[in-house]
Short mmCIF file of C-alpha atoms in Angstrom, two decimals:
data_model
loop_
_atom_site.label_atom_id
_atom_site.label_comp_id
_atom_site.label_asym_id
_atom_site.label_seq_id
_atom_site.Cartn_x
_atom_site.Cartn_y
_atom_site.Cartn_z
CA ILE A 1 52.36 129.78 83.30
CA MET A 2 50.60 127.12 85.06
CA TRP A 3 51.78 128.63 88.45
CA GLY A 4 50.47 132.05 87.47
CA LEU A 5 47.16 130.36 86.14
CA SER A 6 46.31 128.52 89.14
CA SER A 7 47.05 131.27 91.41
CA ILE A 8 44.35 133.72 89.40
CA LEU A 9 41.78 130.94 88.78
CA ALA A 10 41.65 129.69 92.38
CA PRO A 11 40.05 132.97 93.62
CA MET A 12 37.51 133.11 90.75
CA LEU A 13 36.63 129.26 91.33
CA GLY A 14 36.25 130.25 95.07
CA ALA A 15 33.75 133.30 94.25
CA PHE A 16 31.69 130.72 92.17
CA PHE A 17 31.35 128.23 95.13
CA VAL A 18 30.44 130.77 97.63
CA GLU A 19 27.81 132.53 95.52
CA TYR A 20 26.00 129.08 93.78
CA SER A 21 27.14 126.52 96.36
CA THR A 22 28.74 126.59 99.67
CA TRP A 23 32.14 128.12 100.96
CA ARG A 24 32.83 124.57 101.97
CA TRP A 25 33.77 123.71 98.23
CA ILE A 26 36.64 125.91 98.62
CA PHE A 27 38.40 122.93 100.72
CA TYR A 28 36.44 120.28 99.30
CA VAL A 29 37.78 120.96 95.83
CA ASN A 30 41.35 120.07 96.93
CA VAL A 31 40.42 116.54 97.17
CA PRO A 32 39.28 115.55 93.17
CA VAL A 33 42.10 118.15 92.15
CA CYS A 34 44.79 116.49 94.25
CA ILE A 35 43.49 112.99 93.33
CA ILE A 36 43.72 114.01 89.45
CA ALA A 37 47.30 115.36 90.29
CA LEU A 38 48.34 111.95 92.03
CA LEU A 39 47.00 109.95 88.92
CA MET A 40 48.89 111.82 86.29
CA LEU A 41 52.32 111.71 88.21
CA LEU A 42 51.76 107.67 88.16
CA PRO A 43 53.36 107.01 84.61
CA TYR A 44 56.26 109.81 85.28
CA LYS A 45 59.49 108.04 85.58
CA ASP A 46 62.78 109.86 87.16
CA ILE A 47 66.10 108.57 86.54
CA TYR A 48 68.95 109.76 88.77
CA ALA A 49 72.27 108.82 90.53
CA ALA A 50 71.69 108.51 94.29
CA LYS A 51 74.86 109.66 95.99
CA ARG A 52 75.39 110.08 99.90
CA ALA A 53 74.59 113.69 101.45
CA SER A 54 74.31 114.88 104.64
CA ILE A 55 70.89 116.53 105.58
CA ASP A 56 71.05 119.73 107.21
CA TYR A 57 68.20 119.03 109.88
CA LEU A 58 69.01 121.35 112.55
CA GLY A 59 69.62 124.27 110.16
CA SER A 60 66.07 123.71 108.97
CA ILE A 61 64.83 123.48 112.40
CA TRP A 62 66.39 127.03 113.01
CA PHE A 63 65.30 128.33 109.74
CA ALA A 64 61.84 127.65 110.18
CA LEU A 65 61.55 128.73 113.85
CA ALA A 66 63.10 132.38 112.74
CA ILE A 67 60.99 132.67 109.88
CA SER A 68 57.64 131.50 111.86
CA LEU A 69 58.44 133.87 114.78
CA LEU A 70 59.42 136.83 112.42
CA LEU A 71 56.05 136.57 110.14
CA THR A 72 54.28 136.27 113.52
CA THR A 73 54.90 139.93 114.12
CA THR A 74 52.58 140.89 111.11
CA VAL A 75 49.77 139.46 113.17
CA ALA A 76 50.47 139.23 117.01
CA LYS A 77 48.43 142.18 118.49
CA GLY A 78 50.99 142.58 121.34
CA GLN A 79 54.35 141.80 122.42
CA ILE A 80 55.50 142.07 118.90
CA TRP A 81 58.93 142.68 120.33
CA ILE A 82 59.10 138.93 121.77
CA TYR A 83 58.48 137.38 118.71
CA ALA A 84 60.75 139.75 116.76
CA LEU A 85 63.54 139.00 119.37
CA ALA A 86 63.36 135.61 119.41
CA GLY A 87 63.07 135.46 115.64
CA LEU A 88 66.19 137.10 115.05
CA VAL A 89 68.08 134.83 117.53
CA PHE A 90 67.10 131.80 116.08
CA LEU A 91 68.16 133.69 112.45
CA VAL A 92 71.31 134.28 114.14
CA LEU A 93 71.76 130.54 115.05
CA PHE A 94 70.76 129.51 111.59
CA ILE A 95 73.38 131.81 109.89
CA VAL A 96 76.07 130.85 112.29
CA HIS A 97 75.08 126.91 111.97
CA GLU A 98 75.28 127.28 108.28
CA LYS A 99 78.59 128.90 107.80
CA ASN A 100 79.99 125.77 109.61
CA HIS A 101 78.03 122.82 108.20
CA ARG A 102 79.34 120.64 105.61
CA SER A 103 76.39 120.53 103.71
CA PRO A 104 74.08 123.60 104.61
CA MET A 105 70.65 123.86 103.36
CA LEU A 106 71.18 127.67 102.29
CA PRO A 107 75.11 127.76 101.04
CA PHE A 108 75.85 131.43 101.81
CA SER A 109 78.01 131.26 98.57
CA ILE A 110 75.20 131.58 96.43
CA PHE A 111 75.16 135.37 97.43
CA ASN A 112 78.40 135.95 96.04
CA SER A 113 76.63 136.72 92.81
CA LYS A 114 75.40 140.08 92.70
CA ALA A 115 72.75 138.83 89.92
CA ILE A 116 71.22 136.42 92.20
CA THR A 117 71.04 138.41 95.38
CA TRP A 118 69.41 141.38 93.82
CA MET A 119 66.97 139.16 91.48
CA THR A 120 65.74 137.58 94.93
CA ILE A 121 65.64 141.26 96.64
CA ASN A 122 63.54 142.44 93.56
CA SER A 123 61.27 139.42 93.81
CA PHE A 124 60.52 140.16 97.24
CA LEU A 125 59.60 143.51 96.99
CA ALA A 126 57.49 143.27 93.81
CA CYS A 127 55.27 140.50 95.68
CA ALA A 128 55.37 142.72 98.79
CA ALA A 129 54.17 145.42 96.74
CA LEU A 130 51.21 144.42 94.49
CA PHE A 131 50.73 140.87 94.64
CA GLY A 132 48.22 140.80 97.31
CA THR A 133 46.12 142.78 94.50
CA SER A 134 43.72 139.88 93.85
CA SER A 135 42.73 139.58 97.62
CA TYR A 136 41.44 142.98 97.53
CA ILE A 137 39.84 144.22 94.06
CA PRO A 138 36.88 141.59 94.37
CA MET A 139 35.98 143.08 97.40
CA TYR A 140 36.03 146.86 96.19
CA MET A 141 34.18 145.46 92.96
CA GLN A 142 31.53 143.60 95.15
CA GLN A 143 31.25 146.98 96.99
CA GLU A 144 30.36 148.98 93.60
CA GLY A 145 27.47 146.34 92.91
CA TYR A 146 29.25 143.65 91.02
CA SER A 147 28.78 140.01 91.80
CA LEU A 148 30.91 137.75 93.52
CA PHE A 149 31.74 135.89 90.21
CA LEU A 150 32.11 138.84 88.19
CA SER A 151 34.23 140.28 90.93
CA GLY A 152 36.38 136.94 90.39
CA VAL A 153 36.15 136.75 86.25
CA VAL A 154 37.88 140.29 86.38
CA LEU A 155 40.85 138.31 87.69
CA LEU A 156 41.26 136.33 84.81
CA SER A 157 42.65 138.93 82.60
CA THR A 158 46.04 138.58 85.20
CA ALA A 159 46.12 135.28 83.97
CA ILE A 160 46.01 136.13 80.22
CA GLY A 161 48.72 139.04 80.65
CA TRP A 162 50.79 136.50 82.68
CA MET A 163 50.95 133.74 80.08
CA GLY A 164 51.35 136.08 77.04
CA VAL A 165 54.34 137.44 78.27
CA SER A 166 56.01 134.27 80.37
CA SER A 167 55.43 131.90 77.04
CA LYS A 168 57.75 134.62 75.11
CA ALA A 169 60.33 135.70 78.00
CA GLY A 170 62.90 132.70 77.50
CA GLY A 171 63.33 133.80 74.04
CA TRP A 172 63.79 137.63 75.14
CA ILE A 173 66.30 136.70 77.53
CA ILE A 174 68.52 135.23 74.81
CA ARG A 175 67.94 138.33 72.81
CA TYR A 176 68.01 141.23 75.38
CA GLY A 177 69.51 139.68 78.61
CA TYR A 178 68.09 139.70 82.21
CA ARG A 179 68.37 143.21 83.21
CA PRO A 180 66.51 145.40 80.58
CA LEU A 181 63.49 142.75 80.97
CA LEU A 182 63.32 142.99 84.65
CA LEU A 183 63.52 146.88 84.39
CA ILE A 184 60.64 146.65 81.69
CA GLY A 185 58.62 144.33 84.21
CA ASN A 186 59.15 146.51 87.26
CA ALA A 187 58.46 149.82 85.45
CA ILE A 188 55.01 148.32 84.00
CA LEU A 189 54.08 147.44 87.71
CA VAL A 190 54.74 150.69 88.87
CA VAL A 191 52.07 151.75 86.27
CA THR A 192 49.76 149.24 87.51
CA GLY A 193 50.25 150.24 90.91
CA LEU A 194 49.35 154.37 90.06
CA LEU A 195 46.22 153.06 87.95
CA LEU A 196 44.92 150.76 90.96
CA ALA A 197 45.45 153.75 93.41
CA ASN A 198 43.19 155.49 91.17
CA LEU A 199 40.14 153.23 90.66
CA PRO A 200 37.08 154.87 89.37
CA HIS A 201 33.50 154.59 89.80
CA SER A 202 32.47 154.09 86.07
CA TYR A 203 33.68 151.80 83.76
CA LEU A 204 35.12 149.76 86.57
CA PHE A 205 34.93 146.39 85.13
CA ALA A 206 37.11 147.65 82.08
CA TYR A 207 39.42 149.90 83.83
CA THR A 208 40.14 146.98 86.43
CA PHE A 209 40.52 144.21 83.48
CA VAL A 210 42.81 146.32 81.40
CA THR A 211 45.03 147.01 84.68
CA MET A 212 44.98 143.65 85.51
CA LEU A 213 46.17 142.26 82.37
CA LEU A 214 49.25 144.47 82.69
CA GLN A 215 50.15 143.75 86.19
CA GLY A 216 49.98 139.83 84.93
CA ALA A 217 52.22 140.86 82.04
CA ALA A 218 54.66 142.60 84.67
CA TYR A 219 54.57 139.45 87.27
CA GLY A 220 55.16 137.28 84.08
CA LEU A 221 57.96 139.05 83.03
CA ILE A 222 59.66 139.46 86.41
CA PHE A 223 58.95 136.03 87.92
CA THR A 224 59.89 134.05 84.45
CA VAL A 225 62.87 136.17 83.90
CA SER A 226 64.34 135.90 87.74
CA ILE A 227 63.61 132.14 87.99
CA ILE A 228 65.43 131.32 84.67
CA GLY A 229 68.33 133.83 85.93
CA ALA A 230 68.19 131.80 89.11
CA GLN A 231 68.72 128.74 87.46
CA GLN A 232 71.59 129.78 84.91
CA LEU A 233 73.46 131.90 86.46
CA VAL A 234 74.48 129.65 89.33
CA ALA A 235 76.56 126.31 89.47
CA ALA A 236 74.73 122.94 88.44
CA ASP A 237 74.74 121.74 92.16
CA ARG A 238 73.32 124.93 93.30
CA LYS A 239 70.14 125.24 90.71
CA GLY A 240 68.00 123.60 93.37
CA VAL A 241 68.91 126.01 96.24
CA SER A 242 68.83 129.21 94.20
CA THR A 243 65.47 128.48 92.51
CA SER A 244 64.08 127.31 96.02
CA LEU A 245 65.33 130.84 97.33
CA GLN A 246 63.31 132.88 94.26
CA MET A 247 60.00 131.12 95.13
CA PHE A 248 60.90 131.47 99.00
CA SER A 249 61.42 135.21 98.57
CA ARG A 250 58.01 135.56 96.48
CA ASN A 251 56.26 133.79 99.16
CA ILE A 252 57.55 135.74 102.07
CA GLY A 253 56.90 138.95 99.96
CA THR A 254 53.54 138.34 99.29
CA ALA A 255 52.70 137.11 102.88
CA ILE A 256 53.90 140.39 104.55
CA GLY A 257 52.26 142.63 101.40
CA VAL A 258 48.75 141.17 101.95
CA THR A 259 49.35 141.59 105.95
CA VAL A 260 50.23 145.24 105.29
CA MET A 261 47.49 146.01 102.87
CA GLY A 262 45.13 144.49 105.56
CA ALA A 263 46.13 146.36 108.26
CA ILE A 264 45.82 149.49 106.02
CA LEU A 265 42.23 148.48 104.99
CA THR A 266 41.05 147.61 108.52
CA GLY A 267 42.32 150.88 109.87
CA ALA A 268 40.64 152.94 107.19
CA ALA A 269 37.41 154.75 107.77
CA ASP A 270 35.55 153.18 105.12
CA LEU A 271 36.38 150.38 102.35
CA SER A 272 36.85 153.14 99.58
CA THR A 273 39.24 155.07 101.32
CA GLY A 274 41.03 152.00 102.49
CA ILE A 275 41.24 150.75 99.06
CA HIS A 276 43.13 153.62 97.66
CA HIS A 277 45.34 153.68 100.69
CA LEU A 278 46.50 150.50 100.34
CA PHE A 279 46.94 150.68 96.58
CA LEU A 280 48.85 153.65 97.34
CA TYR A 281 51.03 151.67 99.54
CA GLY A 282 51.52 149.32 96.79
CA PHE A 283 52.47 152.10 94.14
CA ILE A 284 55.16 153.10 96.60
CA ALA A 285 56.62 149.89 97.19
CA SER A 286 56.62 149.15 93.47
CA LEU A 287 58.90 152.14 93.00
CA VAL A 288 61.15 150.85 95.60
CA ALA A 289 61.17 147.43 93.87
CA LEU A 290 61.94 149.03 90.46
CA VAL A 291 64.97 150.96 92.10
CA SER A 292 66.22 147.63 93.26
CA SER A 293 65.94 146.46 89.87
CA PHE A 294 68.58 148.49 88.91
CA PHE A 295 71.08 146.64 90.57
CA ILE A 296 70.84 143.52 88.93
CA VAL A 297 74.00 143.34 87.29
CA VAL A 298 75.19 140.32 85.42
CA ARG A 299 79.16 139.90 85.84
CA GLN A 300 81.63 138.77 83.20
CA GLY A 301 81.98 135.15 84.84
CA GLU A 302 77.85 134.76 84.73
CA GLU A 303 77.59 136.46 81.34
CA GLU A 304 79.90 133.30 79.94
CA ALA A 305 77.72 131.03 81.25
CA HIS A 306 74.96 132.87 79.58
CA SER A 307 76.77 133.00 76.42
CA THR A 308 76.85 129.19 76.46
CA VAL A 309 73.13 128.99 76.85
CA GLN A 310 72.75 131.17 73.88
CA ARG A 311 74.75 129.06 71.78
CA ALA A 312 72.87 125.85 72.93
CA ALA A 313 69.93 127.84 72.18
CA ALA A 314 71.01 128.68 68.62
CA GLU A 315 72.19 125.39 67.75
CA GLY A 316 69.01 123.47 68.86
CA GLN A 317 67.24 126.04 66.45
#
């Protein structure tokens, strides 16, 4: 909930600074916020049993180089193939290295779980489809005559939908399981993609507010269910890696989706046409994400682990 709320409030706060103060405050604001965060962490006590471990420094370097070079292909203006080829070379080096390292940064055994693999893919596709919406909705609303602040306020509905659903999702998993909820979340995302591809000129604020409310509910459901699955469907010593993999897939998907949308908008004849085309892309990409959710199947061994969680929850109640 906190992650979703902050990701939506940030653009709205940025719009407020730009309209009523100076754009420099979008950077200055990090200073007081981070100081408050540090002060709140001071009372926190973490008790853990330290153990010796081999840190995969070389694997981290190969991975960072591979991802950086591959992402550069989305913004480079020439000789993209060089960045792509170099990125693939480092990616191969990373895979070979990880398979031979005694304590790999990314143990590939985690992909033995079909559920984890497809949850990761689905998170990537869902973010690549429409998570960049908050970057472009305010732009369109400003063209239609709305102020910077109101263009940011409309995104607040995303946080409302997100919080309303994610706070209940844990209980729904115990009752219905992972797959049905992810199917529903992706289906709602498809609906919002269709609504955004047909943005009207009249009643724009109310139309967009409701649409973003639904999109917040969709992402709240997809993200919460997938992150809980990433933690519960793996062994105890894989929870951290599995969770990080989920977050990484979301971030990469978002970066690619926003870049593709930006390219579509830049290449359009005017802003209205560009907005329509980029959300049409989002609708089609959300359909692909929906298809991927059908492949999320929890196997028998993983079901047993889930049943243990159910029993623990029942005892707690």
